[in-house]
Amino acid sequence: MLEKFKSDTPLDQRQDIVICNQLNKWFGSLHVLKDVSLNVKQGEVVVILGPSGSGKSTFIRTVNGLEEIQKGSITVDGIPLSNDIADIESIRKETGMVFQSFNLFPHMTILKNITLAPIWVRKWPKAKAEKVAMELLERVGIPEQAHKYPGQLSGGQQQRVAIARALAMQPKIMLFDEPTSALDPEMIKEVLDVIKTLAGSGITMLVVTHEMNFAREVADRIVLFDFGEIIEIGTPNELFDNPKHERTKLFLSQIL
Amino acid sequence: MDKNKLLTKKPQKSPYHPSTGTLDWLKKNLFSSWLNTILTFVFATIITFIGIGSVKWIFLTANWHVISANFRLLIVGQYPIAELWRVWICLTLVSFLIGLSWGLWKGTMGHLTIAVTSMYFIVGCLPFILMETRIWLLINIAVIGATYAVGKKWSKLKKSTLIGWFLMFPITIFLLNGFGVLNHVGSNLWGGFLLTLLIAIVAIVFSFPIGLLLALGRRSKLPIVRWFSIGYIELIRGVPLITILFVAQLMLPLFLGNGIDIDNVFRAMVGFTLFTAAYLAENIRGGLQSIPRGQFEAAEALGLNTTIKMTFIILPQALRAVIPAMVGSFIGIFKDTSLVAIVGLTDLLGMGKNIISNPEFLGTQMEVFIFVALVFLIFCNLMSYASRRIEQSLGVGKR
Ligand SMILES: Nc1ncnc2c1ncn2[C@@H]1O[C@H](COP(=O)(O)OP(=O)(O)O)[C@@H](O)[C@H]1O
Ligand SMILES: [Mg+2]
């Protein structure tokens, strides 16, 4: 496990918390990740862009072991990802994930959704877990919904609960897979605002999104995926204003 | 207003037109057209004939003496009269738990308690019942009332009550059999509705965990576990229940060694349990399949291990989704217990048949079979009613 870094350390002097080396993955005969290598620094915010079907979700899901890779190596927070379930579980303790479709547990109240993992995985006493949960609900702006069920909340509120649920485990890394793609336009902002406040709080983030303005605002680096490969990596300014690669230019011209 | 109405050619009706009186209702539902009117009369005639015939039979022709004279046999079989108090103690313990549960959980339990209490009451009012029986039933009703009050006051008793329900089964078996502490009453003497209930409850209670394991096993990543589960489920589902009962009668002694003398009731219980487990496994598997992949992934992403993920996230949702199917299986097995007559046990139906063949009660098949059917009808309906209520009360906050 890596030691906590000092917040005034410049990015390039921090340690790598996620190290992906030459990842390759196939779904049957479909080659979805082709020699993908990416290192992420502690506290860095990396936004992943790319056309749909280019392998963004698959990539981000390999980081916490939801997808297996066939070749390559991944190290998260100093723990090498192997087939050993104990390794995978200890990596998952340190990584929170937010899905496109929220995936809240519909049979539990919001509070139970958030406290379940801290109580059973972190072994916190119930009172502590509930206190932390309420603080997080406060932070994402919906403390009054604590005793409702997910089905009674709007999409934007559900996604904010999902963020709180992931944060309750106090992860070092947060993975977001298109967190606003399933939302009505008027709810996108409330969720993006929550994610923005997280960026720069010291937590490492990998975010797959199609929200360009948001990407430009929060990203330390942007990664562009196409056909299972990383086409280009750069700061928002480099990538948006001076794209080097033809396919980056094509992608940006289509989306902007 | 009235004028307006008269002026328009057709009085304007709202699409939803609640009928105002009985006459209206009759007109709309039974006499809306010529054809309808004819059908109404035809059916009314048929129903009247059937009705009159039934009433005549029930009150004049039928010889209910066969039921009253054999009531004890139908309910508890050959269980020795001197030891009947043990059955009563069991029933009283159940009443104790029912009342307590009603006070603690209210809602659904309330309706069930009322059903049980009224059953006690109705049986207690039957004219041919012994005084002793009446007293026991009265005690049971009193126990329900008293424990209800206790449960209402002490909400902390929930856990103990659940444990009580779990202990109920071994206690019942112990009391009924005696196991040397009390006089031994062999299960060859257990019969009638008591036997029906015991076999059904054992099958239901024990098939559930086995079915659950089989359902999980069928999805296991370990090939041996998976193939065993598939093999078991498909084997059992491909064979008639009667065959399994015969096999259990003949094979069980072979498996467990010749020295041990296993009684018939136990063999039948094993057969029913193994049979129900396979069907239950398939029900539960259906529920597991209905859970979206995102639920598994969300649980895994939080770092929950398989046990916690299944216990708190997947199974609660999967089981809730298949309550109707599971209760369907339970009702099925409850009725199928009547097949034990074939392997020589005298359950409710078997006892009924014995009574009919007694020359003293010649020609009373109808009365006996109707009584047996009525008992099954009441209990099956109670089960499906309970299932509907449980579904409703679990429906809170459903997606
Ligand atoms: N479970 C799966 N089985 C087979 N193919 C899959 C599976 N998941 C994704 N794919 C395929 O892998 C490719 C990459 O998918 P994905 O990572 O979801 O792309 P993105 O998130 O960039 O839209 C797509 O062609 C998709 O059809
Ligand atoms: Mg995707």
Short mmCIF file of C-alpha atoms in Angstrom, two decimals, chain B:
data_model
loop_
_atom_site.label_atom_id
_atom_site.label_comp_id
_atom_site.label_asym_id
_atom_site.label_seq_id
_atom_site.Cartn_x
_atom_site.Cartn_y
_atom_site.Cartn_z
CA MET B 1 -78.94 21.69 -16.12
CA ASP B 2 -81.86 19.33 -16.56
CA LYS B 3 -82.98 21.23 -19.57
CA ASN B 4 -79.59 20.94 -21.16
CA LYS B 5 -79.61 17.26 -20.60
CA LEU B 6 -82.95 16.88 -22.29
CA LEU B 7 -81.84 18.88 -25.27
CA THR B 8 -78.83 16.78 -26.08
CA LYS B 9 -79.86 13.65 -27.93
CA LYS B 10 -77.90 11.27 -25.79
CA PRO B 11 -77.21 12.06 -22.18
CA GLN B 12 -73.49 12.47 -21.91
CA LYS B 13 -71.92 9.70 -19.93
CA SER B 14 -68.49 9.83 -18.55
CA PRO B 15 -66.48 6.84 -19.77
CA TYR B 16 -66.32 5.58 -16.24
CA HIS B 17 -69.88 5.29 -15.09
CA PRO B 18 -70.14 3.97 -11.57
CA SER B 19 -73.41 2.14 -11.19
CA THR B 20 -75.61 3.69 -8.59
CA GLY B 21 -77.78 0.85 -7.36
CA THR B 22 -78.36 -2.85 -7.40
CA LEU B 23 -80.91 -2.58 -10.20
CA ASP B 24 -78.46 -0.62 -12.33
CA TRP B 25 -75.78 -3.18 -11.69
CA LEU B 26 -78.07 -6.08 -12.57
CA LYS B 27 -79.17 -4.38 -15.75
CA LYS B 28 -75.64 -3.64 -16.86
CA ASN B 29 -74.03 -6.94 -16.01
CA LEU B 30 -76.75 -9.53 -16.45
CA PHE B 31 -79.42 -8.16 -18.76
CA SER B 32 -77.56 -5.86 -21.14
CA SER B 33 -78.72 -7.72 -24.26
CA TRP B 34 -81.06 -10.51 -25.32
CA LEU B 35 -78.29 -13.04 -25.41
CA ASN B 36 -77.07 -11.96 -22.00
CA THR B 37 -80.57 -12.20 -20.56
CA ILE B 38 -81.00 -15.74 -21.88
CA LEU B 39 -77.60 -16.81 -20.55
CA THR B 40 -78.43 -15.28 -17.20
CA PHE B 41 -81.63 -17.30 -16.95
CA VAL B 42 -79.97 -20.52 -18.08
CA PHE B 43 -77.19 -20.20 -15.53
CA ALA B 44 -79.54 -19.07 -12.80
CA THR B 45 -81.58 -22.24 -13.34
CA ILE B 46 -78.53 -24.48 -13.30
CA ILE B 47 -77.11 -22.84 -10.20
CA THR B 48 -80.44 -23.08 -8.42
CA PHE B 49 -80.67 -26.79 -9.12
CA ILE B 50 -77.13 -27.42 -7.99
CA GLY B 51 -77.65 -25.22 -4.95
CA ILE B 52 -80.86 -26.89 -3.88
CA GLY B 53 -79.37 -30.32 -4.48
CA SER B 54 -76.28 -29.51 -2.40
CA VAL B 55 -78.21 -27.99 0.46
CA LYS B 56 -80.56 -30.97 0.53
CA TRP B 57 -77.65 -33.36 0.51
CA ILE B 58 -75.64 -31.52 3.12
CA PHE B 59 -78.51 -31.12 5.57
CA LEU B 60 -80.77 -34.08 4.88
CA THR B 61 -79.10 -36.93 3.03
CA ALA B 62 -75.51 -36.80 4.21
CA ASN B 63 -74.54 -38.89 7.18
CA TRP B 64 -72.12 -36.63 9.03
CA HIS B 65 -71.98 -39.12 11.82
CA VAL B 66 -69.04 -40.72 10.00
CA ILE B 67 -67.01 -37.54 10.54
CA SER B 68 -68.04 -36.92 14.12
CA ALA B 69 -67.48 -40.54 15.12
CA ASN B 70 -64.04 -40.63 13.52
CA PHE B 71 -62.95 -37.06 14.10
CA ARG B 72 -60.06 -37.99 16.30
CA LEU B 73 -58.83 -40.63 13.85
CA LEU B 74 -58.98 -38.15 10.98
CA ILE B 75 -57.02 -35.54 12.89
CA VAL B 76 -54.39 -37.50 14.85
CA GLY B 77 -54.70 -41.06 13.56
CA GLN B 78 -53.93 -43.89 16.00
CA TYR B 79 -51.97 -41.68 18.38
CA PRO B 80 -52.73 -43.19 21.82
CA ILE B 81 -55.46 -41.34 23.64
CA ALA B 82 -53.49 -41.40 26.88
CA GLU B 83 -50.63 -39.54 25.19
CA LEU B 84 -52.76 -37.03 23.29
CA TRP B 85 -51.76 -34.30 25.71
CA ARG B 86 -48.38 -34.18 23.96
CA VAL B 87 -50.05 -33.19 20.72
CA TRP B 88 -51.97 -30.56 22.62
CA ILE B 89 -48.80 -29.22 24.17
CA CYS B 90 -47.27 -28.90 20.70
CA LEU B 91 -50.32 -27.07 19.44
CA THR B 92 -50.29 -24.80 22.47
CA LEU B 93 -46.64 -23.97 21.88
CA VAL B 94 -47.50 -23.07 18.30
CA SER B 95 -50.34 -20.88 19.53
CA PHE B 96 -47.92 -19.28 21.95
CA LEU B 97 -45.57 -18.38 19.09
CA ILE B 98 -48.40 -17.29 16.82
CA GLY B 99 -49.76 -14.90 19.41
CA LEU B 100 -46.31 -13.56 20.17
CA SER B 101 -45.55 -13.06 16.48
CA TRP B 102 -48.84 -11.28 15.99
CA GLY B 103 -48.05 -8.84 18.76
CA LEU B 104 -44.53 -8.29 17.44
CA TRP B 105 -45.09 -8.05 13.69
CA LYS B 106 -48.81 -7.17 13.45
CA GLY B 107 -50.05 -6.87 9.84
CA THR B 108 -49.86 -10.20 8.08
CA MET B 109 -49.59 -12.21 11.27
CA GLY B 110 -52.80 -10.57 12.47
CA HIS B 111 -54.84 -12.01 9.63
CA LEU B 112 -53.28 -15.44 10.03
CA THR B 113 -53.88 -15.38 13.76
CA ILE B 114 -57.49 -14.50 13.23
CA ALA B 115 -57.80 -17.39 10.79
CA VAL B 116 -56.22 -19.83 13.25
CA THR B 117 -58.24 -18.55 16.18
CA SER B 118 -61.49 -18.83 14.28
CA MET B 119 -60.54 -22.37 13.30
CA TYR B 120 -60.03 -23.22 16.99
CA PHE B 121 -63.32 -21.56 17.74
CA ILE B 122 -65.28 -23.36 15.01
CA VAL B 123 -63.83 -26.74 15.94
CA GLY B 124 -64.52 -25.99 19.58
CA CYS B 125 -68.17 -25.33 18.77
CA LEU B 126 -68.69 -28.57 16.85
CA PRO B 127 -71.39 -30.50 18.72
CA PHE B 128 -69.63 -33.87 18.86
CA ILE B 129 -66.35 -32.64 20.33
CA LEU B 130 -65.18 -33.99 23.69
CA MET B 131 -65.21 -31.66 26.66
CA GLU B 132 -61.47 -32.15 27.07
CA THR B 133 -60.87 -30.98 23.49
CA ARG B 134 -63.00 -27.93 24.06
CA ILE B 135 -60.96 -27.02 27.13
CA TRP B 136 -57.68 -27.40 25.26
CA LEU B 137 -58.95 -25.25 22.41
CA LEU B 138 -60.10 -22.63 24.87
CA ILE B 139 -56.66 -22.67 26.47
CA ASN B 140 -55.10 -22.19 23.04
CA ILE B 141 -57.29 -19.20 22.28
CA ALA B 142 -56.43 -17.72 25.66
CA VAL B 143 -52.72 -18.32 25.07
CA ILE B 144 -52.88 -16.50 21.74
CA GLY B 145 -54.60 -13.55 23.38
CA ALA B 146 -52.15 -13.41 26.28
CA THR B 147 -49.00 -13.73 24.21
CA TYR B 148 -50.34 -11.14 21.77
CA ALA B 149 -50.47 -8.67 24.61
CA VAL B 150 -46.94 -9.62 25.65
CA GLY B 151 -45.58 -9.32 22.12
CA LYS B 152 -47.21 -5.95 21.67
CA LYS B 153 -45.52 -4.59 24.77
CA TRP B 154 -42.06 -6.14 24.43
CA SER B 155 -40.76 -5.47 20.94
CA LYS B 156 -37.36 -6.83 22.03
CA LEU B 157 -38.62 -10.39 21.87
CA LYS B 158 -38.36 -10.60 18.08
CA LYS B 159 -35.13 -12.58 18.04
CA SER B 160 -36.23 -15.01 20.73
CA THR B 161 -39.50 -15.59 18.90
CA LEU B 162 -37.67 -16.44 15.68
CA ILE B 163 -35.44 -18.83 17.59
CA GLY B 164 -38.59 -20.25 19.14
CA TRP B 165 -40.02 -20.99 15.71
CA PHE B 166 -36.83 -22.78 14.75
CA LEU B 167 -36.84 -24.82 17.96
CA MET B 168 -40.50 -25.66 17.47
CA PHE B 169 -39.74 -28.41 15.02
CA PRO B 170 -37.31 -30.49 17.12
CA ILE B 171 -39.49 -29.95 20.17
CA THR B 172 -42.52 -31.25 18.29
CA ILE B 173 -40.71 -34.34 17.08
CA PHE B 174 -39.34 -34.96 20.56
CA LEU B 175 -42.72 -34.62 22.22
CA LEU B 176 -44.51 -36.76 19.68
CA ASN B 177 -41.97 -39.56 19.69
CA GLY B 178 -40.94 -39.46 23.32
CA PHE B 179 -37.42 -40.76 22.68
CA GLY B 180 -37.33 -42.77 25.85
CA VAL B 181 -37.87 -39.77 28.10
CA LEU B 182 -41.60 -40.01 27.58
CA ASN B 183 -43.39 -43.17 26.55
CA HIS B 184 -42.28 -44.10 23.06
CA VAL B 185 -44.96 -43.51 20.44
CA GLY B 186 -43.74 -44.94 17.15
CA SER B 187 -44.43 -42.97 14.04
CA ASN B 188 -46.49 -45.90 12.74
CA LEU B 189 -49.10 -44.53 15.12
CA TRP B 190 -48.87 -40.96 13.82
CA GLY B 191 -51.61 -40.46 11.34
CA GLY B 192 -54.41 -38.36 9.98
CA PHE B 193 -54.04 -34.67 9.52
CA LEU B 194 -51.22 -34.61 12.08
CA LEU B 195 -49.12 -36.77 9.77
CA THR B 196 -50.06 -34.72 6.71
CA LEU B 197 -48.95 -31.55 8.49
CA LEU B 198 -45.74 -33.08 9.82
CA ILE B 199 -44.61 -34.42 6.46
CA ALA B 200 -45.48 -31.17 4.71
CA ILE B 201 -43.71 -29.01 7.29
CA VAL B 202 -40.59 -31.16 7.30
CA ALA B 203 -40.49 -31.15 3.50
CA ILE B 204 -40.94 -27.38 3.36
CA VAL B 205 -38.50 -26.49 6.12
CA PHE B 206 -35.69 -28.78 5.01
CA SER B 207 -36.10 -28.50 1.26
CA PHE B 208 -35.57 -24.75 1.44
CA PRO B 209 -31.90 -24.77 2.48
CA ILE B 210 -31.16 -27.75 0.22
CA GLY B 211 -32.90 -26.08 -2.72
CA LEU B 212 -31.01 -22.87 -2.03
CA LEU B 213 -27.67 -24.69 -2.05
CA LEU B 214 -28.59 -26.54 -5.24
CA ALA B 215 -29.60 -23.30 -6.95
CA LEU B 216 -26.32 -21.69 -5.97
CA GLY B 217 -24.45 -24.85 -6.88
CA ARG B 218 -25.94 -24.82 -10.33
CA ARG B 219 -24.30 -21.42 -10.90
CA SER B 220 -21.03 -22.37 -9.27
CA LYS B 221 -17.73 -21.94 -11.05
CA LEU B 222 -16.56 -25.32 -9.74
CA PRO B 223 -17.47 -27.92 -12.36
CA ILE B 224 -18.01 -30.75 -9.87
CA VAL B 225 -20.46 -28.74 -7.79
CA ARG B 226 -22.22 -27.48 -10.90
CA TRP B 227 -22.56 -30.88 -12.51
CA PHE B 228 -23.72 -32.48 -9.29
CA SER B 229 -26.44 -29.84 -8.89
CA ILE B 230 -27.59 -30.10 -12.48
CA GLY B 231 -27.57 -33.88 -12.31
CA TYR B 232 -29.54 -33.97 -9.08
CA ILE B 233 -32.12 -31.43 -10.18
CA GLU B 234 -32.73 -32.98 -13.56
CA LEU B 235 -32.82 -36.50 -12.17
CA ILE B 236 -35.43 -35.68 -9.56
CA ARG B 237 -37.50 -33.55 -11.88
CA GLY B 238 -37.54 -36.30 -14.45
CA VAL B 239 -39.03 -38.89 -12.10
CA PRO B 240 -42.59 -39.06 -10.70
CA LEU B 241 -42.95 -38.35 -7.00
CA ILE B 242 -44.41 -41.79 -6.34
CA THR B 243 -41.31 -43.39 -7.73
CA ILE B 244 -39.18 -41.32 -5.40
CA LEU B 245 -41.36 -42.33 -2.46
CA PHE B 246 -40.93 -46.00 -3.33
CA VAL B 247 -37.22 -45.54 -3.82
CA ALA B 248 -36.96 -43.80 -0.46
CA GLN B 249 -38.82 -46.69 1.17
CA LEU B 250 -36.63 -49.34 -0.42
CA MET B 251 -33.28 -47.67 -0.94
CA LEU B 252 -32.80 -45.64 2.21
CA PRO B 253 -32.24 -48.72 4.38
CA LEU B 254 -29.68 -49.90 1.84
CA PHE B 255 -27.75 -46.64 1.98
CA LEU B 256 -27.83 -46.31 5.73
CA GLY B 257 -26.94 -49.90 6.45
CA ASN B 258 -29.26 -52.75 7.34
CA GLY B 259 -28.74 -52.57 11.06
CA ILE B 260 -30.56 -49.31 11.52
CA ASP B 261 -34.29 -49.53 11.59
CA ILE B 262 -35.64 -46.39 9.98
CA ASP B 263 -39.33 -45.92 10.25
CA ASN B 264 -41.61 -45.39 7.31
CA VAL B 265 -42.56 -41.87 8.21
CA PHE B 266 -38.95 -40.78 8.25
CA ARG B 267 -38.40 -42.38 4.85
CA ALA B 268 -41.39 -40.58 3.42
CA MET B 269 -40.16 -37.29 4.88
CA VAL B 270 -36.78 -37.78 3.22
CA GLY B 271 -38.42 -38.58 -0.10
CA PHE B 272 -40.60 -35.48 0.01
CA THR B 273 -37.74 -33.25 1.07
CA LEU B 274 -35.44 -34.44 -1.70
CA PHE B 275 -38.25 -34.06 -4.21
CA THR B 276 -39.27 -30.56 -3.17
CA ALA B 277 -35.66 -29.39 -3.01
CA ALA B 278 -35.17 -29.96 -6.74
CA TYR B 279 -38.22 -27.91 -7.66
CA LEU B 280 -37.36 -25.21 -5.19
CA ALA B 281 -33.85 -25.03 -6.62
CA GLU B 282 -35.29 -24.29 -10.02
CA ASN B 283 -37.61 -21.63 -8.59
CA ILE B 284 -34.72 -19.95 -6.80
CA ARG B 285 -32.50 -20.18 -9.86
CA GLY B 286 -35.18 -18.28 -11.78
CA GLY B 287 -35.01 -15.57 -9.13
CA LEU B 288 -31.22 -15.42 -9.28
CA GLN B 289 -31.36 -15.03 -13.04
CA SER B 290 -33.76 -12.12 -12.74
CA ILE B 291 -31.19 -10.05 -10.83
CA PRO B 292 -29.42 -7.62 -13.18
CA ARG B 293 -25.67 -7.99 -13.57
CA GLY B 294 -25.22 -4.46 -12.25
CA GLN B 295 -26.27 -5.61 -8.77
CA PHE B 296 -23.49 -8.19 -8.68
CA GLU B 297 -20.96 -5.70 -10.01
CA ALA B 298 -21.96 -2.96 -7.58
CA ALA B 299 -21.58 -5.36 -4.69
CA GLU B 300 -18.23 -6.63 -5.93
CA ALA B 301 -16.93 -3.13 -6.61
CA LEU B 302 -17.60 -2.29 -2.96
CA GLY B 303 -15.30 -5.14 -1.94
CA LEU B 304 -18.05 -7.39 -0.55
CA ASN B 305 -17.07 -11.03 -0.57
CA THR B 306 -19.28 -13.67 -2.14
CA THR B 307 -21.05 -14.62 1.10
CA ILE B 308 -21.98 -11.07 2.02
CA LYS B 309 -22.90 -10.23 -1.55
CA MET B 310 -25.27 -13.19 -1.79
CA THR B 311 -26.71 -12.81 1.72
CA PHE B 312 -27.49 -9.12 1.66
CA ILE B 313 -27.77 -8.11 -1.98
CA ILE B 314 -28.64 -10.96 -4.30
CA LEU B 315 -30.68 -13.50 -2.34
CA PRO B 316 -33.09 -11.06 -0.69
CA GLN B 317 -34.03 -9.73 -4.11
CA ALA B 318 -34.03 -13.12 -5.82
CA LEU B 319 -36.12 -14.84 -3.14
CA ARG B 320 -38.61 -12.03 -3.02
CA ALA B 321 -39.07 -12.31 -6.75
CA VAL B 322 -39.97 -15.99 -6.47
CA ILE B 323 -42.17 -16.08 -3.36
CA PRO B 324 -45.26 -16.86 -5.44
CA ALA B 325 -43.49 -19.67 -7.27
CA MET B 326 -42.07 -21.10 -4.04
CA VAL B 327 -45.42 -20.99 -2.26
CA GLY B 328 -46.86 -22.69 -5.34
CA SER B 329 -44.36 -25.51 -4.82
CA PHE B 330 -45.16 -25.64 -1.11
CA ILE B 331 -48.90 -25.88 -1.75
CA GLY B 332 -48.19 -28.58 -4.30
CA ILE B 333 -46.17 -30.61 -1.82
CA PHE B 334 -48.79 -30.11 0.87
CA LYS B 335 -51.40 -31.69 -1.37
CA ASP B 336 -49.02 -34.36 -2.63
CA THR B 337 -48.53 -35.65 0.90
CA SER B 338 -51.74 -37.58 0.26
CA LEU B 339 -49.61 -39.91 -1.89
CA VAL B 340 -48.05 -41.43 1.24
CA ALA B 341 -51.12 -43.64 1.49
CA ILE B 342 -49.54 -45.64 -1.33
CA VAL B 343 -46.50 -46.51 0.76
CA GLY B 344 -48.67 -47.63 3.62
CA LEU B 345 -48.96 -44.51 5.79
CA THR B 346 -52.30 -43.27 6.98
CA ASP B 347 -52.37 -39.53 6.44
CA LEU B 348 -55.62 -37.61 6.35
CA LEU B 349 -56.70 -39.14 3.04
CA GLY B 350 -55.40 -42.59 3.95
CA MET B 351 -57.33 -42.48 7.20
CA GLY B 352 -60.42 -41.39 5.29
CA LYS B 353 -60.10 -44.41 3.02
CA ASN B 354 -59.66 -46.72 5.99
CA ILE B 355 -62.81 -45.36 7.54
CA ILE B 356 -64.80 -45.83 4.36
CA SER B 357 -63.79 -49.45 4.13
CA ASN B 358 -65.11 -50.03 7.62
CA PRO B 359 -68.46 -51.85 7.16
CA GLU B 360 -69.98 -49.73 9.90
CA PHE B 361 -69.63 -46.65 7.69
CA LEU B 362 -70.61 -48.16 4.38
CA GLY B 363 -71.51 -45.69 1.63
CA THR B 364 -70.10 -42.60 3.26
CA GLN B 365 -67.35 -41.85 0.72
CA MET B 366 -68.86 -38.49 -0.22
CA GLU B 367 -68.96 -37.22 3.35
CA VAL B 368 -65.41 -38.32 4.08
CA PHE B 369 -63.89 -37.04 0.85
CA ILE B 370 -65.68 -33.71 1.15
CA PHE B 371 -64.36 -33.33 4.67
CA VAL B 372 -60.81 -34.15 3.52
CA ALA B 373 -61.12 -31.75 0.60
CA LEU B 374 -62.38 -29.02 2.91
CA VAL B 375 -59.41 -29.38 5.24
CA PHE B 376 -56.96 -29.17 2.33
CA LEU B 377 -58.87 -26.26 0.83
CA ILE B 378 -58.68 -24.25 4.04
CA PHE B 379 -54.95 -24.82 4.55
CA CYS B 380 -53.91 -24.26 0.93
CA ASN B 381 -55.86 -21.03 0.86
CA LEU B 382 -54.25 -19.88 4.08
CA MET B 383 -50.85 -20.51 2.52
CA SER B 384 -51.54 -18.61 -0.67
CA TYR B 385 -53.12 -15.81 1.32
CA ALA B 386 -50.03 -15.56 3.49
CA SER B 387 -47.83 -15.50 0.41
CA ARG B 388 -49.78 -12.62 -1.12
CA ARG B 389 -49.56 -10.65 2.12
CA ILE B 390 -45.85 -11.26 2.47
CA GLU B 391 -45.29 -10.10 -1.09
CA GLN B 392 -47.23 -6.94 -0.41
CA SER B 393 -45.41 -6.14 2.78
CA LEU B 394 -42.05 -6.73 1.10
CA GLY B 395 -43.06 -4.64 -1.88
CA VAL B 396 -42.02 -1.45 -0.10
CA GLY B 397 -39.56 0.55 -2.15
CA LYS B 398 -39.49 -1.95 -4.94
CA ARG B 399 -37.81 -0.62 -8.04
#
